[in-house]
Each structure stands twice: as structure tokens, then as C-alpha cells.
mmCIF file of C-alpha atoms and ligand atoms in Angstrom:
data_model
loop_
_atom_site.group_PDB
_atom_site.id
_atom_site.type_symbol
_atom_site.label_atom_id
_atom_site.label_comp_id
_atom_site.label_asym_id
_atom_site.label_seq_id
_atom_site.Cartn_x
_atom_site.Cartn_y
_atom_site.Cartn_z
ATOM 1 C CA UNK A 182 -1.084 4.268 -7.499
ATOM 2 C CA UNK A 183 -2.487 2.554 -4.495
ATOM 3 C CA UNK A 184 -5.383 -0.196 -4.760
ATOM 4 C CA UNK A 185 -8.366 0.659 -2.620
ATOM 5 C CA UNK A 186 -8.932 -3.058 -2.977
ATOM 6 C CA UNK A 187 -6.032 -4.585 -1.426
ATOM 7 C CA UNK A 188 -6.472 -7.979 0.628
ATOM 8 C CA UNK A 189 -5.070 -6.454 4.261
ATOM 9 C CA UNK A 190 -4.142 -9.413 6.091
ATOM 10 C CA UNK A 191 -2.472 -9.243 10.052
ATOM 11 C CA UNK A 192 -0.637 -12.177 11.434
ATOM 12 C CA UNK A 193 -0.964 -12.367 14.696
ATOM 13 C CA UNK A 194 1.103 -14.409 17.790
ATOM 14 C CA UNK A 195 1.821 -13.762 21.444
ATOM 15 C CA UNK A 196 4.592 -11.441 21.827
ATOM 16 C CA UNK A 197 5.123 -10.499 18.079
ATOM 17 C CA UNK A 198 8.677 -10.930 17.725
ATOM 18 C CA UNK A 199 8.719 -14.864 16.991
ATOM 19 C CA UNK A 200 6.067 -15.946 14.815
ATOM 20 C CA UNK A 201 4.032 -13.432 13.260
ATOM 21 C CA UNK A 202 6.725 -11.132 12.401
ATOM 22 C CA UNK A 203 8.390 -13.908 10.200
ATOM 23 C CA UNK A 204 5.233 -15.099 9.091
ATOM 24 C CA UNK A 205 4.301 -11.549 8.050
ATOM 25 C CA UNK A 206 8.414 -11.055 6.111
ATOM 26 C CA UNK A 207 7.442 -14.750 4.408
ATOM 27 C CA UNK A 208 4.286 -14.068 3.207
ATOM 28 C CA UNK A 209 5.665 -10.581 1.681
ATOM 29 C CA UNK A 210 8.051 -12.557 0.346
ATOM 30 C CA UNK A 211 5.747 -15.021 -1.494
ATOM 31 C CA UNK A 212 3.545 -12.291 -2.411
ATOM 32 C CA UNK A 213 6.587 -10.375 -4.627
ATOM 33 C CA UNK A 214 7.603 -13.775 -5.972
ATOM 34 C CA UNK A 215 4.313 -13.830 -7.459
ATOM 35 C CA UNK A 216 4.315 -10.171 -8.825
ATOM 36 C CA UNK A 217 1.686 -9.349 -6.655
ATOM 37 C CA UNK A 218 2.796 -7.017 -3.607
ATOM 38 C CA UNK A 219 0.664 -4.078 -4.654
ATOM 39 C CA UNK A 220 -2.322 -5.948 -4.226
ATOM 40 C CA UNK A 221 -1.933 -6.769 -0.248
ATOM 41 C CA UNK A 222 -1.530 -4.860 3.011
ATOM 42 C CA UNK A 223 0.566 -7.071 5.349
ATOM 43 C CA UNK A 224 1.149 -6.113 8.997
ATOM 44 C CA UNK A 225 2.135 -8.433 12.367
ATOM 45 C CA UNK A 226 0.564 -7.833 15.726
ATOM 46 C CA UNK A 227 1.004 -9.505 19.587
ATOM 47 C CA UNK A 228 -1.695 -10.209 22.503
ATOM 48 C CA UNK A 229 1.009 -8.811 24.812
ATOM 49 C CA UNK A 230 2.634 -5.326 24.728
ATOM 50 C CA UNK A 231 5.607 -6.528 26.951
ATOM 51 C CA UNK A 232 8.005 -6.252 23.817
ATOM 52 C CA UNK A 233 6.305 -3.371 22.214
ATOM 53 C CA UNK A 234 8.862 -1.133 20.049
ATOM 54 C CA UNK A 235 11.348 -4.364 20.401
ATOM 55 C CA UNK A 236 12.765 -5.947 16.847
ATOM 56 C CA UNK A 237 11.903 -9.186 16.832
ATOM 57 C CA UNK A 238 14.072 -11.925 18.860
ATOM 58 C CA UNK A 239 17.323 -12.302 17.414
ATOM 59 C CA UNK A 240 17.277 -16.024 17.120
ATOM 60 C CA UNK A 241 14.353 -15.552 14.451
ATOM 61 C CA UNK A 242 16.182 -13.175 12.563
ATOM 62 C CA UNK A 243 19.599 -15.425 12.167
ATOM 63 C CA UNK A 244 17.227 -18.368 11.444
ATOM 64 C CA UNK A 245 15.151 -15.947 8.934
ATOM 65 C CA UNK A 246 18.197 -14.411 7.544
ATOM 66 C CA UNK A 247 19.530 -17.687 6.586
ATOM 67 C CA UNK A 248 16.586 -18.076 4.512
ATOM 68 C CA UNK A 249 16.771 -15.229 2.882
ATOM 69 C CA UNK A 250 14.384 -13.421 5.026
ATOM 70 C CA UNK A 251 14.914 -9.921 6.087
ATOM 71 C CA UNK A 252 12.481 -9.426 9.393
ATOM 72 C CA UNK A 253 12.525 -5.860 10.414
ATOM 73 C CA UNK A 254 9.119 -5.485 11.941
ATOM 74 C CA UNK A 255 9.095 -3.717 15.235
ATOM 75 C CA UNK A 256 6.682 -5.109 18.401
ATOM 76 C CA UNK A 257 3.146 -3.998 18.625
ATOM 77 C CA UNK A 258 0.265 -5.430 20.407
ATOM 78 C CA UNK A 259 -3.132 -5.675 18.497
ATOM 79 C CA UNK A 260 -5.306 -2.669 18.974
ATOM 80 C CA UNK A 261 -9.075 -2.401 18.393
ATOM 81 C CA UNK A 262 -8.742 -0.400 14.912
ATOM 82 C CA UNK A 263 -7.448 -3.562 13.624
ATOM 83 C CA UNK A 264 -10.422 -5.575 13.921
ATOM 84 C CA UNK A 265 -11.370 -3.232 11.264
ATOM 85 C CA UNK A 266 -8.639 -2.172 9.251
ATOM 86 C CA UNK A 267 -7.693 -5.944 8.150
ATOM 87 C CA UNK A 268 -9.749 -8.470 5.882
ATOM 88 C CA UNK A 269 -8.065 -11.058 7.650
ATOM 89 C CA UNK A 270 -6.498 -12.000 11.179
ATOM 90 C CA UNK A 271 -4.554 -14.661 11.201
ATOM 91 C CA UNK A 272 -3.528 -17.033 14.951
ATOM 92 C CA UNK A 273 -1.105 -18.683 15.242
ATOM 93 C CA UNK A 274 -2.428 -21.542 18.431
ATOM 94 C CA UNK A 275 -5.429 -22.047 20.280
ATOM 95 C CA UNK A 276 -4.363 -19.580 22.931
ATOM 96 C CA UNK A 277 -4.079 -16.950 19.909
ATOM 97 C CA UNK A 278 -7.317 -17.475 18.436
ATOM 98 C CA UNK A 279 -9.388 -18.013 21.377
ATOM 99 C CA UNK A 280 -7.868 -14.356 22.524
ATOM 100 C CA UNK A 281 -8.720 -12.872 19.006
ATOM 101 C CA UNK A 282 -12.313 -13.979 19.092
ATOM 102 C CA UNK A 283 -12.764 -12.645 22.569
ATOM 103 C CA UNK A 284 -11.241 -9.291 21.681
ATOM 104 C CA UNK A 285 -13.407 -9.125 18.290
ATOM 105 C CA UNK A 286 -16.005 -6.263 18.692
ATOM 106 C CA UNK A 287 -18.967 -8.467 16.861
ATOM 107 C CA UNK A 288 -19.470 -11.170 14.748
ATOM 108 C CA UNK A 289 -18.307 -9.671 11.912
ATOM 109 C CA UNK A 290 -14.812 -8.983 12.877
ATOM 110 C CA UNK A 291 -15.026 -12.571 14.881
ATOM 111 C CA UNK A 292 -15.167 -14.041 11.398
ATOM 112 C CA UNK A 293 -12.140 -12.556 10.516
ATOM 113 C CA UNK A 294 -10.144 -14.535 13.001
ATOM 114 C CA UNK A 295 -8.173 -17.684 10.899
ATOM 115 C CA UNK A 296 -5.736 -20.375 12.325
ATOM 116 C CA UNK A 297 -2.733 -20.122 10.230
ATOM 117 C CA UNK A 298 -2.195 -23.875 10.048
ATOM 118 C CA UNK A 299 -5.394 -23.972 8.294
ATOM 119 C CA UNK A 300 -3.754 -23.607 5.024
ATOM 120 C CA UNK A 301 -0.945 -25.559 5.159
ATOM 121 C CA UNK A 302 -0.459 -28.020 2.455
ATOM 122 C CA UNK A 303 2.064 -30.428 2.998
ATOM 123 C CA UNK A 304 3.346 -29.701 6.812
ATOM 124 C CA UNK A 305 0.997 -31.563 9.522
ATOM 125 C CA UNK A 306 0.363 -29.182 12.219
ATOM 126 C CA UNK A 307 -2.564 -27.844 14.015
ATOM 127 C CA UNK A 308 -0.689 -24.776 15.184
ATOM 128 C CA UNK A 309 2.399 -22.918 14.784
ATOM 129 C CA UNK A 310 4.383 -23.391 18.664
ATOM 130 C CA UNK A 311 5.703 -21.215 20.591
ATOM 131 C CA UNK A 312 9.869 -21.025 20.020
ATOM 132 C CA UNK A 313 10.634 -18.908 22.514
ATOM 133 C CA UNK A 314 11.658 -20.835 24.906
ATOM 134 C CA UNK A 315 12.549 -23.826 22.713
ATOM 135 C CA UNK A 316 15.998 -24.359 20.910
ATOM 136 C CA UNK A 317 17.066 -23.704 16.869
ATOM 137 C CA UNK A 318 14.566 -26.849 16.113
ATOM 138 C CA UNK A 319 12.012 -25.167 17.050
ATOM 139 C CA UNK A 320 12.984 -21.956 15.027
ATOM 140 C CA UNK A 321 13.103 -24.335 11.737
ATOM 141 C CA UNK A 322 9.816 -25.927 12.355
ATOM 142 C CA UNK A 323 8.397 -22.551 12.718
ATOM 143 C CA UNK A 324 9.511 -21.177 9.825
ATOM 144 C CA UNK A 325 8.726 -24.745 7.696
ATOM 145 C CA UNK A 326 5.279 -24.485 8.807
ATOM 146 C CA UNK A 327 5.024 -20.923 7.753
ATOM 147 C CA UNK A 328 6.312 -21.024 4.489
ATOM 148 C CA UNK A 329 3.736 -23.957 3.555
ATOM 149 C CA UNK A 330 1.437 -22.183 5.218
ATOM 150 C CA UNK A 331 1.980 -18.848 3.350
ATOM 151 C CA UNK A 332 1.773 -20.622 0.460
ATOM 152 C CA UNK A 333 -1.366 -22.417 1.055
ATOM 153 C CA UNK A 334 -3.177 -18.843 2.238
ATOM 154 C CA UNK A 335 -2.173 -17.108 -1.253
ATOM 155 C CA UNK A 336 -3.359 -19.629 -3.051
ATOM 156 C CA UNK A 337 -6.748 -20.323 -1.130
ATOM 157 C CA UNK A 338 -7.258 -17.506 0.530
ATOM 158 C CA UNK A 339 -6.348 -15.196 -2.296
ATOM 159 C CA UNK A 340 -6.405 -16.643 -6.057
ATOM 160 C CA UNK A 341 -5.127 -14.343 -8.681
ATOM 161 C CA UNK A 342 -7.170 -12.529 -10.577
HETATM 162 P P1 LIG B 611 5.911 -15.170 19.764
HETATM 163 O O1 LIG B 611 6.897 -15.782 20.883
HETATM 164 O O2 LIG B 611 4.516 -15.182 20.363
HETATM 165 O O3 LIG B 611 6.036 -16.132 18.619
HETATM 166 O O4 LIG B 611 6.427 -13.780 19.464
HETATM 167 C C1 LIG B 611 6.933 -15.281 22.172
HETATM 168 C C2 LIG B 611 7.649 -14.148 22.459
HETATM 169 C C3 LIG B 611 7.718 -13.653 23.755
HETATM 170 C C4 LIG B 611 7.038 -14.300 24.763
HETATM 171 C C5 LIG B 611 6.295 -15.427 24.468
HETATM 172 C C6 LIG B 611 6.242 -15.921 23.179
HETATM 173 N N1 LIG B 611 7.108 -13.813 26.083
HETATM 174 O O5 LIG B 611 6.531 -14.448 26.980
HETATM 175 O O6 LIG B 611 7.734 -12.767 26.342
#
């Protein structure tokens, strides 16, 4: 049966087929490892709609897919219900957040608005960048930063039971 009380948590980038859609596959990922997939809601979402319906870039999924992660997400920007329908909203830079705090309907939903490199544990970062335009370094460091980071979120963020 469904849990009412599932931790819903969106990751959130730009254009939605770089970062959040691989941090959104990694953190599924982490979350079956730990036997524990029925008791989140995990979803990706972009500031821009320019590559809505799109799967994500193909460079993420070879560099995904070599890890052993399966991205099949499709584009779609961040809508209004989602202030709402998530626990958590998770940036990925500055340009991200600020964005997601200005879009936030009150305070409330505001409060929802984390940086992702907040929880890493080991990596140094204060944001995740921007790949697109970057070379297959820049695909790695993403996804380093995102596994630590995934890691770090589960465990602070949302402690077993
Ligand atoms: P993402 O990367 O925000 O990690 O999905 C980008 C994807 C597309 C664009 C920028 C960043 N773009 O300008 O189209």
C-alpha cells in the first residue's frame, strides 16, 4: 500500500536534463540500496521550459549509465503545485536557489528551498556546476558531487526510522 507519509523531495536545476535528473535517478538509487523506496516521492524539475518533454542530455546518460544509473526522466519546468506537493526542494547553484525562493508563494514553501551541496560529506563544493557546456570532466564532477551529496541528504535529511 502507499505511505501517506512519504518524504517527497524535488531536485531541481536549470534546464532539467543535466543535473537534477541524475541527481533525482542517484538518490532513487541510494534510497533502494537502503530498502527504503516506499517511503519517498522523488521527482526532478527545471527553471526553464526550453527542453520540456526532452530526455535528458545524452552526455549525462552515457556518463550515468556507466555508473550504473538508468536516467529516464523526461524535461519539466517547476510549476506552482510543487511548492506544495514536495517536503523538500532541492538547488542545485546560487542562480537555482535564488530563483526558487523568488518563485515560493510564502514563507513556508520558501523554507523548503535547500542547496544540494549542503549535505555533502566528503566532496568540497558550494554548488553543483553547470555541465552543459563543459566537457566529460565536468559530467564526473557532477555526478561525484551528487552521489556524496545523496548520501549526505538520506542520512541528515532523512534518518531511518
Ligand atoms: P542543467 O543543465 O541545468 O543541469 O539541466 C543545463 C541544460 C540546458 C541549459 C542550461 C543548463 N540550456 O541553457 O539549455
Amino acid at each position: 500500500m502507499e505511505r501517506a507519509d512519504k518524504k517527497k523531495i524535488l531536485f531541481v536545476c536549470l534546464g532539467n536534463i543535466c543535473r537534477s535528473p541524475a541527481a533525482e535517478e542517484i538518490m532513487r538509487r541510494q534510497v533502494e540500496a537502503a530498502g527504503r523506496s516506499d517511503e519517498f516521492l522523488l521527482d526532478s524539475a527545471g527553471l526553464i521550459d526550453y527542453h520540456q518533454g526532452e530526455e535528458a542530455d545524452a552526455r549525462m546518460r552515457a556518463h550515468a549509465a556507466r555508473r550504473g544509473y538508468h536516467i529516464t526522466h523526461l524535461s519539466r519546468p517547476v510549476c506552482y503545485e510543487d511548492f506544495f506537493s514536495f517536503d523538500l526542494i532541492v538547488g542545485m547553484d546560487d542562480r537555482n536557489i535564488s530563483r526558487l525562493r523568488d518563485l515560493a508563494p510564502g514563507l513556508e514553501e520558501e523554507r523548503k528551498v535547500v542547496r544540494m551541496t549542503d549535505y555533502c560529506r566528503i566532496k568540497v563544493a558550494d554548488h553543483v556546476p553547470d555541465p552543459y557546456y563543459g566537457g566529460a570532466s565536468g559530467f564526473e564532477n557532477v555526478l561525484d558531487i551528487l552521489e556524496d551529496a545523496c548520501a549526505g541528504l538520506l542520512e541528515r535529511c532523512c534518518p531511518a526510522s
